[in-house]
Coordinates of C-alpha atoms in Angstrom, one line a residue:
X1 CA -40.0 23.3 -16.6
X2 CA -36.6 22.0 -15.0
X3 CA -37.0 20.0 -11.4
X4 CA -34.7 22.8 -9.1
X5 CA -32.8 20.0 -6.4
X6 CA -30.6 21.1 -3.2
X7 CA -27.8 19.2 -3.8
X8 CA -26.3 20.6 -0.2
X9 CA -26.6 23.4 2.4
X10 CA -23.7 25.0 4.6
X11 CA -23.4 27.4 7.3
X12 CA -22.3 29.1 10.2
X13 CA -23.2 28.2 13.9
X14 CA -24.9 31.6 14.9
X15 CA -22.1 34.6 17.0
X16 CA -23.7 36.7 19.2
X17 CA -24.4 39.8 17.4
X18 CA -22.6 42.4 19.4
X19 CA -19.3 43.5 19.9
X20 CA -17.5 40.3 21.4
X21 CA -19.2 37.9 19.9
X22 CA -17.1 35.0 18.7
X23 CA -17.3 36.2 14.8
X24 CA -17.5 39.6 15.4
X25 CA -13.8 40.2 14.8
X26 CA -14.3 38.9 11.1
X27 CA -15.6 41.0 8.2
X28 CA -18.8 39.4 6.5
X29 CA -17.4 39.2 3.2
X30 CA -15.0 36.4 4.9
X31 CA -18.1 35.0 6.9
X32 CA -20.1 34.5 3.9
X33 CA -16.7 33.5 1.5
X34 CA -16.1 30.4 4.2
X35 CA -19.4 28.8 3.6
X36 CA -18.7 29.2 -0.1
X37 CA -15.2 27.6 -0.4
X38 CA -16.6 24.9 2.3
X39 CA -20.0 24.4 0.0
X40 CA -17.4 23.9 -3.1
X41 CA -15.5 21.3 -0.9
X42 CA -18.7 19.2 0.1
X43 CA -19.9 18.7 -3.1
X44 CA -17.3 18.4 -5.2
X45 CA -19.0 21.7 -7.6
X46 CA -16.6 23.7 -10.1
X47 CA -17.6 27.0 -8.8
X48 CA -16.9 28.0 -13.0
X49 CA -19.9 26.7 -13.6
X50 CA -22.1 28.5 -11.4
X51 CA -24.7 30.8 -13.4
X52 CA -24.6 33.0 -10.0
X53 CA -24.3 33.9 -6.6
X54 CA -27.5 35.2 -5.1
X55 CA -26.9 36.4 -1.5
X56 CA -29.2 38.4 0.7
X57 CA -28.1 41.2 3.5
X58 CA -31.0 43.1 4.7
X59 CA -28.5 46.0 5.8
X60 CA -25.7 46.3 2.7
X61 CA -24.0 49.2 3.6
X62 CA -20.8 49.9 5.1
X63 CA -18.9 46.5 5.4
X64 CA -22.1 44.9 4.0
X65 CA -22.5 47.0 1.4
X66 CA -20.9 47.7 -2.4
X67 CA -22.8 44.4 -3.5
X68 CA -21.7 42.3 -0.8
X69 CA -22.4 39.0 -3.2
X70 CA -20.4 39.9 -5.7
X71 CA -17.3 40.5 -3.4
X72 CA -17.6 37.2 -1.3
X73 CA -17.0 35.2 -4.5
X74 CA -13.9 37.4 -5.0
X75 CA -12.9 36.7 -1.4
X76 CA -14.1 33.0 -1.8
X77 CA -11.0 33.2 -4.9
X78 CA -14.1 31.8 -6.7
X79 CA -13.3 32.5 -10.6
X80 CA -14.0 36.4 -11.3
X81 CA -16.1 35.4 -14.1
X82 CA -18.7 34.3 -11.5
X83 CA -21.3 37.1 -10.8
X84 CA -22.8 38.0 -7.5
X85 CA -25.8 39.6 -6.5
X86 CA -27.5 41.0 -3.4
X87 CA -31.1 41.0 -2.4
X88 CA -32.8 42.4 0.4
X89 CA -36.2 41.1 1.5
X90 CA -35.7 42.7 4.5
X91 CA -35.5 39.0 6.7
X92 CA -36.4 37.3 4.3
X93 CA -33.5 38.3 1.8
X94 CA -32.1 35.0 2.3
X95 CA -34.9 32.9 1.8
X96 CA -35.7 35.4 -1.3
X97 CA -32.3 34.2 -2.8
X98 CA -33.1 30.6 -2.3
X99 CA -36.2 30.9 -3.9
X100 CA -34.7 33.0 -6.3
X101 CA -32.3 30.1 -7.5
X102 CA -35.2 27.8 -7.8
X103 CA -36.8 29.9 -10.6
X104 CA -33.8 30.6 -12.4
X105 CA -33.7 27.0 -12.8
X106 CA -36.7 25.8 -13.1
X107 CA -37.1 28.4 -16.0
X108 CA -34.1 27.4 -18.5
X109 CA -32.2 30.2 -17.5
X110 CA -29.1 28.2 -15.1
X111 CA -28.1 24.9 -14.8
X112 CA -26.6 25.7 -10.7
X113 CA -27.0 28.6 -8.8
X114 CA -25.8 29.4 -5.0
X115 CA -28.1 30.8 -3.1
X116 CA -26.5 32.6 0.5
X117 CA -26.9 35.1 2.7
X118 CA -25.0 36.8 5.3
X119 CA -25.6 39.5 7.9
X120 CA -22.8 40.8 11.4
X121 CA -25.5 42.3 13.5
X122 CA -22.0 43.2 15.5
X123 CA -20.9 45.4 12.8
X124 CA -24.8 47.2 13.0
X125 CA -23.4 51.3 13.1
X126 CA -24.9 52.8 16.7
X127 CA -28.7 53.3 16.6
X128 CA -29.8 56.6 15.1
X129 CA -32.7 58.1 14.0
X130 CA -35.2 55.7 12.6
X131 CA -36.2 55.7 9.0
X132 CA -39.2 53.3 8.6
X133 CA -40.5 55.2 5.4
X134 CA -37.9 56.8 3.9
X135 CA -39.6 59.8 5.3
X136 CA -42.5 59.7 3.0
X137 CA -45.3 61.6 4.6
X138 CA -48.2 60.8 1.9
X139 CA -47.0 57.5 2.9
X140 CA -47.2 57.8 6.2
X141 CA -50.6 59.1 6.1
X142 CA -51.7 56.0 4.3
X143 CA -49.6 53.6 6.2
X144 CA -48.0 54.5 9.5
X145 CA -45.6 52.1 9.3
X146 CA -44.3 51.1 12.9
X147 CA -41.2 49.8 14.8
X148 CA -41.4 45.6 14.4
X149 CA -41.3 45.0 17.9
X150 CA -44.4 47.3 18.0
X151 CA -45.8 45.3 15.3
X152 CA -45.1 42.1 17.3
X153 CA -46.8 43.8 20.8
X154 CA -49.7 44.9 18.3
X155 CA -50.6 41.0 16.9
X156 CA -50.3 39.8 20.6
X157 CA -53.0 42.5 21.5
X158 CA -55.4 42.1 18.9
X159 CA -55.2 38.2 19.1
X160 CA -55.2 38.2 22.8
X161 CA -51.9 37.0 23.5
X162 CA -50.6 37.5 26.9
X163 CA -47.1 37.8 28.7
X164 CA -47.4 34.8 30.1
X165 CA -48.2 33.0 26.4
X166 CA -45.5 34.7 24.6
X167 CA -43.0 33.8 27.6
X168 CA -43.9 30.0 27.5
X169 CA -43.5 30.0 23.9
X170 CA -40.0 31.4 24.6
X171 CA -39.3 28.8 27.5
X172 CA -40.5 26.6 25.0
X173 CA -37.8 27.7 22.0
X174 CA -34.7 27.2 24.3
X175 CA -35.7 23.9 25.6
X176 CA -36.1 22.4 22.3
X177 CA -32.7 24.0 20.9
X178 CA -30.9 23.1 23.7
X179 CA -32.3 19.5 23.4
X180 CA -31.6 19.9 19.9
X181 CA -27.8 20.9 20.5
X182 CA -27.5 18.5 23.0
X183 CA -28.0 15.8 20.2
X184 CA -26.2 17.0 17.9
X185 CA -29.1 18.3 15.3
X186 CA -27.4 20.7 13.9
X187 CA -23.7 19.2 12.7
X188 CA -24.7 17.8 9.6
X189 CA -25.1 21.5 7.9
X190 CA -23.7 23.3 10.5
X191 CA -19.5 24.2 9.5
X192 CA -16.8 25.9 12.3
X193 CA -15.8 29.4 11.4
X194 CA -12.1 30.3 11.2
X195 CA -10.5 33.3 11.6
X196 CA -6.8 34.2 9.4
X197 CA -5.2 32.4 10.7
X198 CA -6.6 29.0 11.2
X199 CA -7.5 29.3 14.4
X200 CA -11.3 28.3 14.9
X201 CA -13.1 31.1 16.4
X202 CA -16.8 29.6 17.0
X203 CA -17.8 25.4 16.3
X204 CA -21.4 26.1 18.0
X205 CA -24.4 28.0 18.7
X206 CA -23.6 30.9 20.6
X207 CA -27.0 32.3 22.1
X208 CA -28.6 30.0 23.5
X209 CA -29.2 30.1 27.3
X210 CA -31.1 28.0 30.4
X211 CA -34.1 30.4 31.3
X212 CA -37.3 29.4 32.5
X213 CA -40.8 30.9 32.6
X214 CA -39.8 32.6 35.6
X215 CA -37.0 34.2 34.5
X216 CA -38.1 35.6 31.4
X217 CA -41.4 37.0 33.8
X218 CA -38.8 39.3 35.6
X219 CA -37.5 41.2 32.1
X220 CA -39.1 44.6 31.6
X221 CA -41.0 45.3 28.4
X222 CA -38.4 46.4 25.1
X223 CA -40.9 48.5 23.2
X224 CA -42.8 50.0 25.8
X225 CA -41.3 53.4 26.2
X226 CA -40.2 53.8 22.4
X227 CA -44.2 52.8 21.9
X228 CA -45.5 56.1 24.0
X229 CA -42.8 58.9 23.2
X230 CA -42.7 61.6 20.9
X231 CA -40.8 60.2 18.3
X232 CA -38.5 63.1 16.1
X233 CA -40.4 63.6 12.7
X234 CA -43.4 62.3 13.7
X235 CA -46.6 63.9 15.2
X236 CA -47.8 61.5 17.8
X237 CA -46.7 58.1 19.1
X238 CA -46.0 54.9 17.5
X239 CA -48.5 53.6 20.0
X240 CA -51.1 56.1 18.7
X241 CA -50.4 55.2 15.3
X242 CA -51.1 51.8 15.8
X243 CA -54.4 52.3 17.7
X244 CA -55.6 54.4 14.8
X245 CA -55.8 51.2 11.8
X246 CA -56.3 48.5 15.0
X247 CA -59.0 50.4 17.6
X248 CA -59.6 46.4 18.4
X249 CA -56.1 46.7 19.9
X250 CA -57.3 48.8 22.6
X251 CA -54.6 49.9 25.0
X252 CA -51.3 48.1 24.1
X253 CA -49.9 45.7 26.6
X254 CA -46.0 45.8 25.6
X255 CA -45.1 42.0 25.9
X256 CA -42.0 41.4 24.2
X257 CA -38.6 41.4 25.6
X258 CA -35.1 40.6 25.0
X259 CA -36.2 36.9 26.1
X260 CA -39.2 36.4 23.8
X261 CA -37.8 38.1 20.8
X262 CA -35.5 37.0 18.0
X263 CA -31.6 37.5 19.7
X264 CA -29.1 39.6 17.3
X265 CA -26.9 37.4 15.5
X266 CA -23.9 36.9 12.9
X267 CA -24.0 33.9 10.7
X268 CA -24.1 32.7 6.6
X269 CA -25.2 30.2 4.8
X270 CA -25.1 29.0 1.2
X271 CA -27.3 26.5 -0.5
X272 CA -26.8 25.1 -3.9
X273 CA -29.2 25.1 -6.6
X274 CA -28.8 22.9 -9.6
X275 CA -31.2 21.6 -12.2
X276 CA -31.8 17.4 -11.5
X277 CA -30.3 16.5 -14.9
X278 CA -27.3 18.8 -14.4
X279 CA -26.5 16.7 -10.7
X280 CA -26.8 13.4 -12.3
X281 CA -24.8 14.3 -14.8
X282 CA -22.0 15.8 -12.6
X283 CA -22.8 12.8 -10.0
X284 CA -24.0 15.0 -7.2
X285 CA -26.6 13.7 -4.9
X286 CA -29.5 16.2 -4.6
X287 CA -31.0 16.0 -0.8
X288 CA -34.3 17.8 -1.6
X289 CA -36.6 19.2 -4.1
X290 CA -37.9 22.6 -4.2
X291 CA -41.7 21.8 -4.8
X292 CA -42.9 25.5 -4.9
X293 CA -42.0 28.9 -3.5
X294 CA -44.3 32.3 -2.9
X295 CA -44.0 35.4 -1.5
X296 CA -47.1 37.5 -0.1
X297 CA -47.7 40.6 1.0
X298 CA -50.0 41.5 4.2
X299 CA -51.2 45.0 6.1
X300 CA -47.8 46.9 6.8
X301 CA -48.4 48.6 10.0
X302 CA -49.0 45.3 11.7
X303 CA -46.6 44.0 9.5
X304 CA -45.6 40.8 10.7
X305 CA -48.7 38.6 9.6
X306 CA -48.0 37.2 5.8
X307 CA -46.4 33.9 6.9
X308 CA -49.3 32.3 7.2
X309 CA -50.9 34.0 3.9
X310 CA -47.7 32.7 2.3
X311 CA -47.4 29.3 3.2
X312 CA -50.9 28.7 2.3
X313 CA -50.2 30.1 -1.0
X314 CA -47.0 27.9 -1.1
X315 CA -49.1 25.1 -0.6
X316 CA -51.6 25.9 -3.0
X317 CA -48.9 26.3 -5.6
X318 CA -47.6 22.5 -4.9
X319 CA -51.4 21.4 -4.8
X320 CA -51.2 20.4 -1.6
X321 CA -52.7 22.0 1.7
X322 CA -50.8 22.3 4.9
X323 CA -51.8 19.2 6.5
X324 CA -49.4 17.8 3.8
X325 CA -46.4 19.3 5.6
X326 CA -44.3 16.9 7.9
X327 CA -42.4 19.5 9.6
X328 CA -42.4 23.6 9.5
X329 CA -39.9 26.2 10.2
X330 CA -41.6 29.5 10.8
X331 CA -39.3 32.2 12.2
X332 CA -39.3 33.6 15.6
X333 CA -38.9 37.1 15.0
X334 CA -41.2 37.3 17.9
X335 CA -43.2 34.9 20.1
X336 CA -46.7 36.6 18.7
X337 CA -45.8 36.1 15.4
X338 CA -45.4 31.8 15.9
X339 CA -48.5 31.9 18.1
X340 CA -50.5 34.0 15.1
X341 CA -49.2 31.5 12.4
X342 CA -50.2 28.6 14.4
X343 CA -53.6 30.0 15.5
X344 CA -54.0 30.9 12.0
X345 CA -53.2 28.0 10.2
X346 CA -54.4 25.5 12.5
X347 CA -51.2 23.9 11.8
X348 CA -49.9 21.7 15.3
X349 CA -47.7 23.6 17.3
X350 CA -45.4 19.9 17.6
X351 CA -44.1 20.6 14.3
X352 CA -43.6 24.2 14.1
X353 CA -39.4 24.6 14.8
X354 CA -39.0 21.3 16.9
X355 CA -35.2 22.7 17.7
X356 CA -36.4 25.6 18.3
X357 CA -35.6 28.9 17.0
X358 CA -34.2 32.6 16.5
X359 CA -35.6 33.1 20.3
X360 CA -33.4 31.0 21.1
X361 CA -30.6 30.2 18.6
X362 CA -30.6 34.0 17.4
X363 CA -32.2 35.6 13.6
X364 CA -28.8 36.8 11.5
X365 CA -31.4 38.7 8.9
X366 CA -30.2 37.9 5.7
X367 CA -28.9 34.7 6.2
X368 CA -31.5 33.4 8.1
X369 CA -33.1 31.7 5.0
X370 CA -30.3 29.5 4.7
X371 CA -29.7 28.3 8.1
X372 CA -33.9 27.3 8.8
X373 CA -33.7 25.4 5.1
X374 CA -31.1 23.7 6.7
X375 CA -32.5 23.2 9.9
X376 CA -35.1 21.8 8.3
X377 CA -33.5 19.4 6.1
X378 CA -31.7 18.2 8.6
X379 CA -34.2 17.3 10.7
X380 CA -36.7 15.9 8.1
X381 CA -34.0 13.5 7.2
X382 CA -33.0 12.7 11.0
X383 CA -36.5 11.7 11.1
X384 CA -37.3 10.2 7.7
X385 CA -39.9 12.6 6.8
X386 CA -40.5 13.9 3.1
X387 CA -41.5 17.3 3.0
X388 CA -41.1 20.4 4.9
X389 CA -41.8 24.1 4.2
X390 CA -39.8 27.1 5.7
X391 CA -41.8 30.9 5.9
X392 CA -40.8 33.8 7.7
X393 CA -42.4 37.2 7.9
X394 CA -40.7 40.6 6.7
X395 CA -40.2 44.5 7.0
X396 CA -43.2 46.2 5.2
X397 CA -45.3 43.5 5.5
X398 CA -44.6 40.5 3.7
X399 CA -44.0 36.6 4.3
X400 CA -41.5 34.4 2.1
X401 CA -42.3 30.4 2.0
X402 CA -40.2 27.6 0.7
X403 CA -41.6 23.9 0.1
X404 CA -38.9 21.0 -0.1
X405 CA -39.1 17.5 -0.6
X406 CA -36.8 15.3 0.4
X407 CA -35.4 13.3 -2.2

């Protein structure tokens, strides 16, 4: 098998997800073509040579949809006879494309790949009636599938976690990104977004915000009252449902909030793939090495457990255990779902998402893949540190994981 390298990773700082936000004005096909035609500049890479563009969107429809991929490398004015491709891993699509890449060269089958992803939580249509399982009933009655943010309020019950753990993790996430922004952490990846014109329309992280313990105390429960009601199409209660596959859970304590959860977000990112014989040839300097990638799956209705499950297996897969890892990047969907990883795992909370994360800095589904990698490449080289592994949990219950060495 082929070594798969990163020769280089770009992307967007992350736009507030909602109408106003600094990129919300922009389609996402432009988003994600920017980080294209800047990954092209940086590395010097004839885009005619790229065996595909593998981009994940969690939500492609409307302006995300008709195979989103496909059409940024149009809007990119990438040649036409560059295919595109769109995944959805539900959060993880991104990371799904990346790992994707890997295989395609590591297999024979591409010499360069780019891997991206995208996702405009502002363009999001209104909220409407939910569709968790397609509306399914025989699987329903196998797996009553359940809001996330229930999911997240379910882990914290059955592990114990309290309001006041889940808040100080989130205290916790916007003091190290703010720290981290503060230094400068995030330049080295991190490109400005322009609009038509020219004009640049956001050169920084647009969510983060000073909050304390305190603060974040005083913010009433998200998922409380969605957890309780009589939900259309269903015969009892999310809440009810849950209870029913975790009686441990007991009565659920509804901890999560707009301040300990992952913040809507725009953003892209696009990382490129090649083979290690392919970059030397073409004189590009590879940054990392993708050691090994897995996916798991874990129980769907609490959902939001496989990171751990898959970043062992990562491990496994590169023979090495977690104790190997310098430095992790687990994504904050929600505060329980760091805290279960790290209980889980054993692994030190000091290097789990040292700038922080999507609490803080915001979670742009599909292209949240890209921007950790980077994140994490970033800071393994600020550091001098060799290997680093990136894992985020999933709709339906699944976790994606990433090992890279530096190189």
């Amino acid at each position: 098998m082929k070594n798969a390298v990163i020769v280089d990773i770009v992307r967007t700082p992350r736009g507030k997800g909602r109408a106003g936000g600094a990129l919300s004005a922009l389609h996402p096909q432009e988003l994600l073509a920017g980080v294209l035609v800047e990954l092209r500049k940086r590395t010097g890479l004839d885009p005619a040579e790229v065996a595909d563009v593998l981009t994940g969107c969690a939500n492609a429809v409307g302006v995300h949809g008709d195979n989103i991929g496909r059409l940024s490398v149009l809007a990119a004015g990438w040649p036409v006879e560059v295919p595109g491709v769109t995944f959805n891993r539900a959060c993880g699509s991104g990371q799904q494309a990346v790992n994707s890449a890997a295989m395609m060269v590591e297999a024979g089958q591409a010499d360069a790949v780019v891997a991206s992803g995208v996702e405009m939580m502002s363009h999001y249509p209104p909220p409407s009636r939910m569709t968790l399982d397609g509306g399914n009933e025989r699987l329903r009655a196998r797996y009553p599938v359940i809001p996330q943010g229930i999911s997240a309020d379910l882990i914290a019950a059955v592990e114990g976690f309290g309001r006041a753990d889940v808040d100080r993790f989130a205290a916790e996430s916007q003091r190290r990104a703010a720290a981290a922004i503060a230094e400068g952490r995030f330049a080295a990846s991190m490109v400005p977004v322009t609009d038509a014109a020219g004009r640049v329309v956001l050169d920084r992280e647009e969510l983060p915000r000073d909050t304390t313990e305190e603060a974040l105390a005083a913010l009433p429960p998200s998922f409380e009252r969605l957890g309780a009601a009589a939900v259309e199409g269903y015969d009892r209660s999310f809440d009810a449902m849950a209870r029913e596959v975790y009686p441990e859970a007991g009565e659920i304590a509804h901890v999560h909030h707009a301040g300990n959860s992952s913040g809507l977000a725009d953003g892209a990112g696009a990382v490129l793939v090649t083979g290690e014989r392919y970059a030397r040839e073409r004189g590009l300097r590879p940054r990392a090495r993708v050691v090994a990638t897995a996916t798991a799956g874990a129980e769907p209705v609490i959902m939001l457990t496989a990171p751990g499950p898959a970043a062992e297996l990562c491990a496994r897969r590169a023979g090495m255990s977690l104790d190997d890892i310098d430095l992790f990047e687990v994504n904050e969907a929600f505060a329980s779902v760091v805290l279960r990883f790290a209980r889980e795992t054993g692994v030190d909370p000091g290097r789990i998402n040292v700038n922080g994360g999507a609490i803080a800095l915001g979670h742009p589904i599909g292209a949240s893949g890209p921007i950790l990698l980077a994140t994490l490449l970033d800071e393994m080289e600020r550091r001098d540190l060799s290997t680093g592994l990136v894992t985020m949990c999933t709709g339906g219950g699944m976790g994606t994981a990433t090992i890279i060495e530096r190189m």
